[in-house]
mmCIF file of C-alpha atoms in Angstrom:
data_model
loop_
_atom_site.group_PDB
_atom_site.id
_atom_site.type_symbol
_atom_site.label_atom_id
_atom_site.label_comp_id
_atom_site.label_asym_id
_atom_site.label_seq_id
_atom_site.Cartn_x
_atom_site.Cartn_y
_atom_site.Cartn_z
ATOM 1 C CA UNK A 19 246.272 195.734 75.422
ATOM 2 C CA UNK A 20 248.426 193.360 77.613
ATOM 3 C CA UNK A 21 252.194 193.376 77.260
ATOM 4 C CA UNK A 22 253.773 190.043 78.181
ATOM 5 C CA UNK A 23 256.967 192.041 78.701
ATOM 6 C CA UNK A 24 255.330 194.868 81.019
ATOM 7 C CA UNK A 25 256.178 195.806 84.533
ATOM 8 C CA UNK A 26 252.951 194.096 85.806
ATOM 9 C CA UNK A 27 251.854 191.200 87.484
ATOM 10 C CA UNK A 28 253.402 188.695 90.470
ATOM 11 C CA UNK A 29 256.792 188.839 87.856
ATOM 12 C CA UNK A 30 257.219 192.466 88.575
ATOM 13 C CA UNK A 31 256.592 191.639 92.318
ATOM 14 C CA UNK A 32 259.272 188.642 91.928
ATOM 15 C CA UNK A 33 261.460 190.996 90.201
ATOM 16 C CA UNK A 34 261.399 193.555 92.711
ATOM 17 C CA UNK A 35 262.120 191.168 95.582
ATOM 18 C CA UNK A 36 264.802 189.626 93.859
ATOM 19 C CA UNK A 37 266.488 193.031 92.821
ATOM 20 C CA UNK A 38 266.305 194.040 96.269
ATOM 21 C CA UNK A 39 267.638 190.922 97.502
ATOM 22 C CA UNK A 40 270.452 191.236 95.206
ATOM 23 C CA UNK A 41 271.195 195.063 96.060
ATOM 24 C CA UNK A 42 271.109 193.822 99.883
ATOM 25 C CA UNK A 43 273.584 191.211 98.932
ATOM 26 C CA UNK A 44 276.224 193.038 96.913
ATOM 27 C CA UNK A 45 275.792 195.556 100.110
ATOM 28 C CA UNK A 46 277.130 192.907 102.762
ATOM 29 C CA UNK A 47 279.725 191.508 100.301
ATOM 30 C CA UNK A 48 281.350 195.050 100.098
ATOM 31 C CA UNK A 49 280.508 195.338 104.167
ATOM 32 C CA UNK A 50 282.449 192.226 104.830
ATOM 33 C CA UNK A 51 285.055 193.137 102.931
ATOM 34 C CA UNK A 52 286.016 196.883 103.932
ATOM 35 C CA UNK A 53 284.230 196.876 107.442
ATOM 36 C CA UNK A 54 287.103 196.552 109.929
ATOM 37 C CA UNK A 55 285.202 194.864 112.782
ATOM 38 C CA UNK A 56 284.489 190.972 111.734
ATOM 39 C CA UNK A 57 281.122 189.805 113.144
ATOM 40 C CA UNK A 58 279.720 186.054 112.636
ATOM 41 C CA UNK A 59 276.157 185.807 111.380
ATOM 42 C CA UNK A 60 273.718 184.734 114.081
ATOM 43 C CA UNK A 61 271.743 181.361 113.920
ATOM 44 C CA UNK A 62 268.889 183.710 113.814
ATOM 45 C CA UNK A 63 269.912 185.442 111.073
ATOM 46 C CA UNK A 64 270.801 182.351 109.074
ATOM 47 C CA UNK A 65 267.478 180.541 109.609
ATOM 48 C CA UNK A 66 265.479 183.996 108.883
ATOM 49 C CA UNK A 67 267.235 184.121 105.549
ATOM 50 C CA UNK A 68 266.509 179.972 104.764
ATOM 51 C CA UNK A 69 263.020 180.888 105.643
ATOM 52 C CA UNK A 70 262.579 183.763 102.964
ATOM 53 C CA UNK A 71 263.897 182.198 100.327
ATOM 54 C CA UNK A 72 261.290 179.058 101.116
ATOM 55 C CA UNK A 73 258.508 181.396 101.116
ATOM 56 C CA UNK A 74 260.115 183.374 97.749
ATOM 57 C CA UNK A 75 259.835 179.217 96.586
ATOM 58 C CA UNK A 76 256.842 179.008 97.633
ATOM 59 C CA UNK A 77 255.197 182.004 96.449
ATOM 60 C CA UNK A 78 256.549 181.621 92.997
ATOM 61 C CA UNK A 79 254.824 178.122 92.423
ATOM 62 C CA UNK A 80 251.647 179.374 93.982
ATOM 63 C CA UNK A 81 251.339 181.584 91.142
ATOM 64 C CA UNK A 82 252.525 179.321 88.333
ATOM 65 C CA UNK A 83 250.412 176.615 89.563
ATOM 66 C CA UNK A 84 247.214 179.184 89.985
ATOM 67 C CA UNK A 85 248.174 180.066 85.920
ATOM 68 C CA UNK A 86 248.082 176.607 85.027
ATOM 69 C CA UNK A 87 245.174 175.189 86.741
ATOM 70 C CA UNK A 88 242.819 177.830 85.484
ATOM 71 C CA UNK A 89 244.173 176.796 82.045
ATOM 72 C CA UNK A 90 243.380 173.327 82.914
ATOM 73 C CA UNK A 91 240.099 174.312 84.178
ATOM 74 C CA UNK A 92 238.908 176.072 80.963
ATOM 75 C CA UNK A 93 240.430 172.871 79.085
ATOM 76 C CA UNK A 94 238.368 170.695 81.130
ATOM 77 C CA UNK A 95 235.002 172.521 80.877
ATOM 78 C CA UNK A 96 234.872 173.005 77.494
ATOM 79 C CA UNK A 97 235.201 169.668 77.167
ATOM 80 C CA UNK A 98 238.626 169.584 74.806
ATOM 81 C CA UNK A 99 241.344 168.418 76.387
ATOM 82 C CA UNK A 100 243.524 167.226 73.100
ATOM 83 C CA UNK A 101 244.245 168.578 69.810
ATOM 84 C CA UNK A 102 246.580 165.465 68.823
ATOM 85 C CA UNK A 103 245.832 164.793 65.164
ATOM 86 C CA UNK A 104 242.932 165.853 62.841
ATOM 87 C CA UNK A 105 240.155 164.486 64.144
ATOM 88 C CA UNK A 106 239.615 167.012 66.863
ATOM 89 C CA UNK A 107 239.190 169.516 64.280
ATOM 90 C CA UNK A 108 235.891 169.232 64.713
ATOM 91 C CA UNK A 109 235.893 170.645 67.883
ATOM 92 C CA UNK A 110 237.484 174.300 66.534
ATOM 93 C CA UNK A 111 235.474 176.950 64.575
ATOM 94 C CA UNK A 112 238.576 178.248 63.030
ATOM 95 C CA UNK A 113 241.953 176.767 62.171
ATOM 96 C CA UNK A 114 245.387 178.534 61.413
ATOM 97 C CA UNK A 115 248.648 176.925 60.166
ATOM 98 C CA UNK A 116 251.435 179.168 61.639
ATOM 99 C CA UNK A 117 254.973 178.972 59.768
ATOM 100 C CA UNK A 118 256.966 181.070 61.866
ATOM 101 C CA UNK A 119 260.372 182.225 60.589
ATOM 102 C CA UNK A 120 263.135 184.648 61.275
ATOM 103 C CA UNK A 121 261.626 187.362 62.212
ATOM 104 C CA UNK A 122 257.594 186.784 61.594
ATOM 105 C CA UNK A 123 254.730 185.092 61.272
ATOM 106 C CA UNK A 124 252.392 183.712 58.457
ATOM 107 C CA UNK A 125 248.966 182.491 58.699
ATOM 108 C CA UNK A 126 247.479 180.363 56.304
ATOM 109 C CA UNK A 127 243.707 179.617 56.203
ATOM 110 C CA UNK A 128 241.896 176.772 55.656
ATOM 111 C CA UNK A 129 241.161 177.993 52.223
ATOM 112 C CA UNK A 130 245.161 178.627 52.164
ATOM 113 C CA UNK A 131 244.465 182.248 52.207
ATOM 114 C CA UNK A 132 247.939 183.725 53.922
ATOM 115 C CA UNK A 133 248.298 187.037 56.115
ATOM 116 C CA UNK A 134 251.769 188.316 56.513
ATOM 117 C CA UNK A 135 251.188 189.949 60.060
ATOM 118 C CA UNK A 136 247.617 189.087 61.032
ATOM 119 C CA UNK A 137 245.458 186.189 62.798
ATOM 120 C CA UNK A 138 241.696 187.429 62.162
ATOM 121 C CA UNK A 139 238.991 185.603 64.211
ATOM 122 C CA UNK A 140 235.510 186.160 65.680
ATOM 123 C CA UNK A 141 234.834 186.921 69.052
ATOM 124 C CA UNK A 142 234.435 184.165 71.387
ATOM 125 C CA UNK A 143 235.698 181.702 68.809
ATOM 126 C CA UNK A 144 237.128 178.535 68.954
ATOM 127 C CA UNK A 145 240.520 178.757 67.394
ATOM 128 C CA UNK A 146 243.144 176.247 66.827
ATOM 129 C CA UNK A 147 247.009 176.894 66.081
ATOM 130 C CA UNK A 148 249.216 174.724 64.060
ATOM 131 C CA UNK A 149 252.959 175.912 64.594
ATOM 132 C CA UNK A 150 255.668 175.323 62.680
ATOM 133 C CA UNK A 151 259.163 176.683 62.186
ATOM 134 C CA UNK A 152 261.619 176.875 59.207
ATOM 135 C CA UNK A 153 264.629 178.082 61.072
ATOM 136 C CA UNK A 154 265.379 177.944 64.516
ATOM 137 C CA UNK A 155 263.841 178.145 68.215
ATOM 138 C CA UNK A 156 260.679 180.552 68.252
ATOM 139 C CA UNK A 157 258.025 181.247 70.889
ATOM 140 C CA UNK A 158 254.038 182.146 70.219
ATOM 141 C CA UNK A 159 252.592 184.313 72.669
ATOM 142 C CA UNK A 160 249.434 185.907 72.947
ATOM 143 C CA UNK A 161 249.232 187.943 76.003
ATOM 144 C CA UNK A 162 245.754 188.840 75.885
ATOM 145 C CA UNK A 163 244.870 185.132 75.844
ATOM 146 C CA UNK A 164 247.178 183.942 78.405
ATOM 147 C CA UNK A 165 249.092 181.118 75.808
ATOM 148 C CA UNK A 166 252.449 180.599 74.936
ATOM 149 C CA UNK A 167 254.591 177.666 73.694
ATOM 150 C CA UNK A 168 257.495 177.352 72.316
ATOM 151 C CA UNK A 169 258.909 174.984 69.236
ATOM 152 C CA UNK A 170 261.972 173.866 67.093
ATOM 153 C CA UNK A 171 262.364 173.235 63.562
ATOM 154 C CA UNK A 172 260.623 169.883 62.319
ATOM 155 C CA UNK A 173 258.093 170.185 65.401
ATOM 156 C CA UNK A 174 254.475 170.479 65.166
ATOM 157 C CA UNK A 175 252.928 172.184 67.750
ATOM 158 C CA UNK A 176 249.027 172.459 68.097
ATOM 159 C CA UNK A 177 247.445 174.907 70.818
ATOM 160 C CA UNK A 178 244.028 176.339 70.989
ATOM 161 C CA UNK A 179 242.716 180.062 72.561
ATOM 162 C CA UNK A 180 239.165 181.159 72.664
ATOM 163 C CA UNK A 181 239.597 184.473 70.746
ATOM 164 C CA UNK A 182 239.034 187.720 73.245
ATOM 165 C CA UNK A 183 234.967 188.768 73.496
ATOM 166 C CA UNK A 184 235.844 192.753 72.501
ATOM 167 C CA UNK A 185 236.868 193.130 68.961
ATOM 168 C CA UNK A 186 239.986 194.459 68.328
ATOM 169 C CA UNK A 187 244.066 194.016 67.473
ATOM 170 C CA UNK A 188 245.696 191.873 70.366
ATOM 171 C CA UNK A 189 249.715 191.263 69.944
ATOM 172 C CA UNK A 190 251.569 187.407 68.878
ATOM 173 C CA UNK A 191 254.818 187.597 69.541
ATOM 174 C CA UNK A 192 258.116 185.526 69.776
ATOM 175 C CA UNK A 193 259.652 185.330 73.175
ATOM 176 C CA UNK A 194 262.484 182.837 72.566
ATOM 177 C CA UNK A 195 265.442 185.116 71.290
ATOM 178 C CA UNK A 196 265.655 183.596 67.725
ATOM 179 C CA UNK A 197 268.362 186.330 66.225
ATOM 180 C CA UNK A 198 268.835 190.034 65.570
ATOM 181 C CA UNK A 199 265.556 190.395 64.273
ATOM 182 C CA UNK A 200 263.941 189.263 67.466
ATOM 183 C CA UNK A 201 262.419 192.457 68.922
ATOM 184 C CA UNK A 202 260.514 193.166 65.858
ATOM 185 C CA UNK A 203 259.061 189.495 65.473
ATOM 186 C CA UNK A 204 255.071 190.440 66.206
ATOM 187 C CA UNK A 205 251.894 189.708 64.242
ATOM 188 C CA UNK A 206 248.177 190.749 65.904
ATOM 189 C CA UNK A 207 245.544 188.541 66.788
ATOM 190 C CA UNK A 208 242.533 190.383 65.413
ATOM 191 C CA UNK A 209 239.424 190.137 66.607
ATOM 192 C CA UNK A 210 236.671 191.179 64.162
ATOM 193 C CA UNK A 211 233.363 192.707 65.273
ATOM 194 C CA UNK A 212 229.583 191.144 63.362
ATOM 195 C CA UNK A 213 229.855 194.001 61.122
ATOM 196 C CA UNK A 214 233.660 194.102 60.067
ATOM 197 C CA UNK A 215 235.310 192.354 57.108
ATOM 198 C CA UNK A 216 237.917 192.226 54.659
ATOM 199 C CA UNK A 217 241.210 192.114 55.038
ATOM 200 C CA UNK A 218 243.917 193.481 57.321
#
């Protein structure tokens, strides 16, 4: 199972650079300030550093904009590239209104059946979220999915995943910090094979 929070991935590469970067930095502050002999940075220097942090830049949108247009692309060939308002409900084989809250989740059915700590969908479904909050700022993340979005009270926020192909429990959680009860603010995303049922 994915962890959005996991050493993994072009952040843990970003991260690394950067905390490297940093320790280098801290390094020639204390250098400069207890080496006796003064030295002035060469031009070469200066334009070597300009030129890593543009390709740090540049590296950093390469991958956000990579993440976003294969979003875009699935949007675009399935064809569904709203979910303003009802009438694309159509378009969904499942939907979920999610009240989120300090510190969980609740899923409500179209039948207004309600799960505490659970999403449960097909594989390969269609499946539309309806967010809400009653408090404050939260986040929705599904790793496994590659979705998040974040929302305020009195918003309404809509997003749609295609549920995961290989049954199974995938983690929801909140990544905007949203009070002490933050850390423990998961539900699971599960993905029920032909044969499964009831509830979770």
């Amino acid at each position: 199972m994915e962890n959005a929070l996991g050493l993994t991935g072009y952040q843990a590469t970003m991260m690394t650079i950067v905390f490297a970067l940093g320790i280098l930095g801290i390094g020639g502050l204390l250098m400069a300030i207890f080496w006796p002999k003064r030295w002035k940075m060469k031009y070469r220097m200066e334009i070597g550093f300009v030129v890593l942090l543009a390709v740090l830049v540049w590296y950093a949108d390469r991958k956000s904009t990579e993440v976003y247009s294969a979003y875009q692309a699935d949007l675009n060939e399935s064809g569904e590239l709203s979910v303003d308002g009802y009438e694309a409900a159509g378009e969904f084989d499942r939907t979920l209104r999610v009240i989120a809250f300090q510190w969980g989740f609740a899923f409500l059915t179209e039948e207004d059946e309600i799960s505490r700590n659970a999403a449960v969908v097909q594989p390969g479904e269609r499946v539309l979220f309806e967010i809400i909050s009653n408090d404050v700022i939260h986040g929705f993340n599904i790793p496994a999915v590659g979705i998040t979005t974040e929302f305020g009270p009195g918003e309404n926020r809509q997003v749609w995943i295609r549920a995961p192909k290989e049954p199974g429990k995938y983690l929801i959680q909140c990544l905007n910090y949203c009070g002490v009860g933050h850390a423990q603010m998961k539900a699971w995303l599960v993905v029920e094979g032909p044969e499964e049922g009831g509830e979770v």
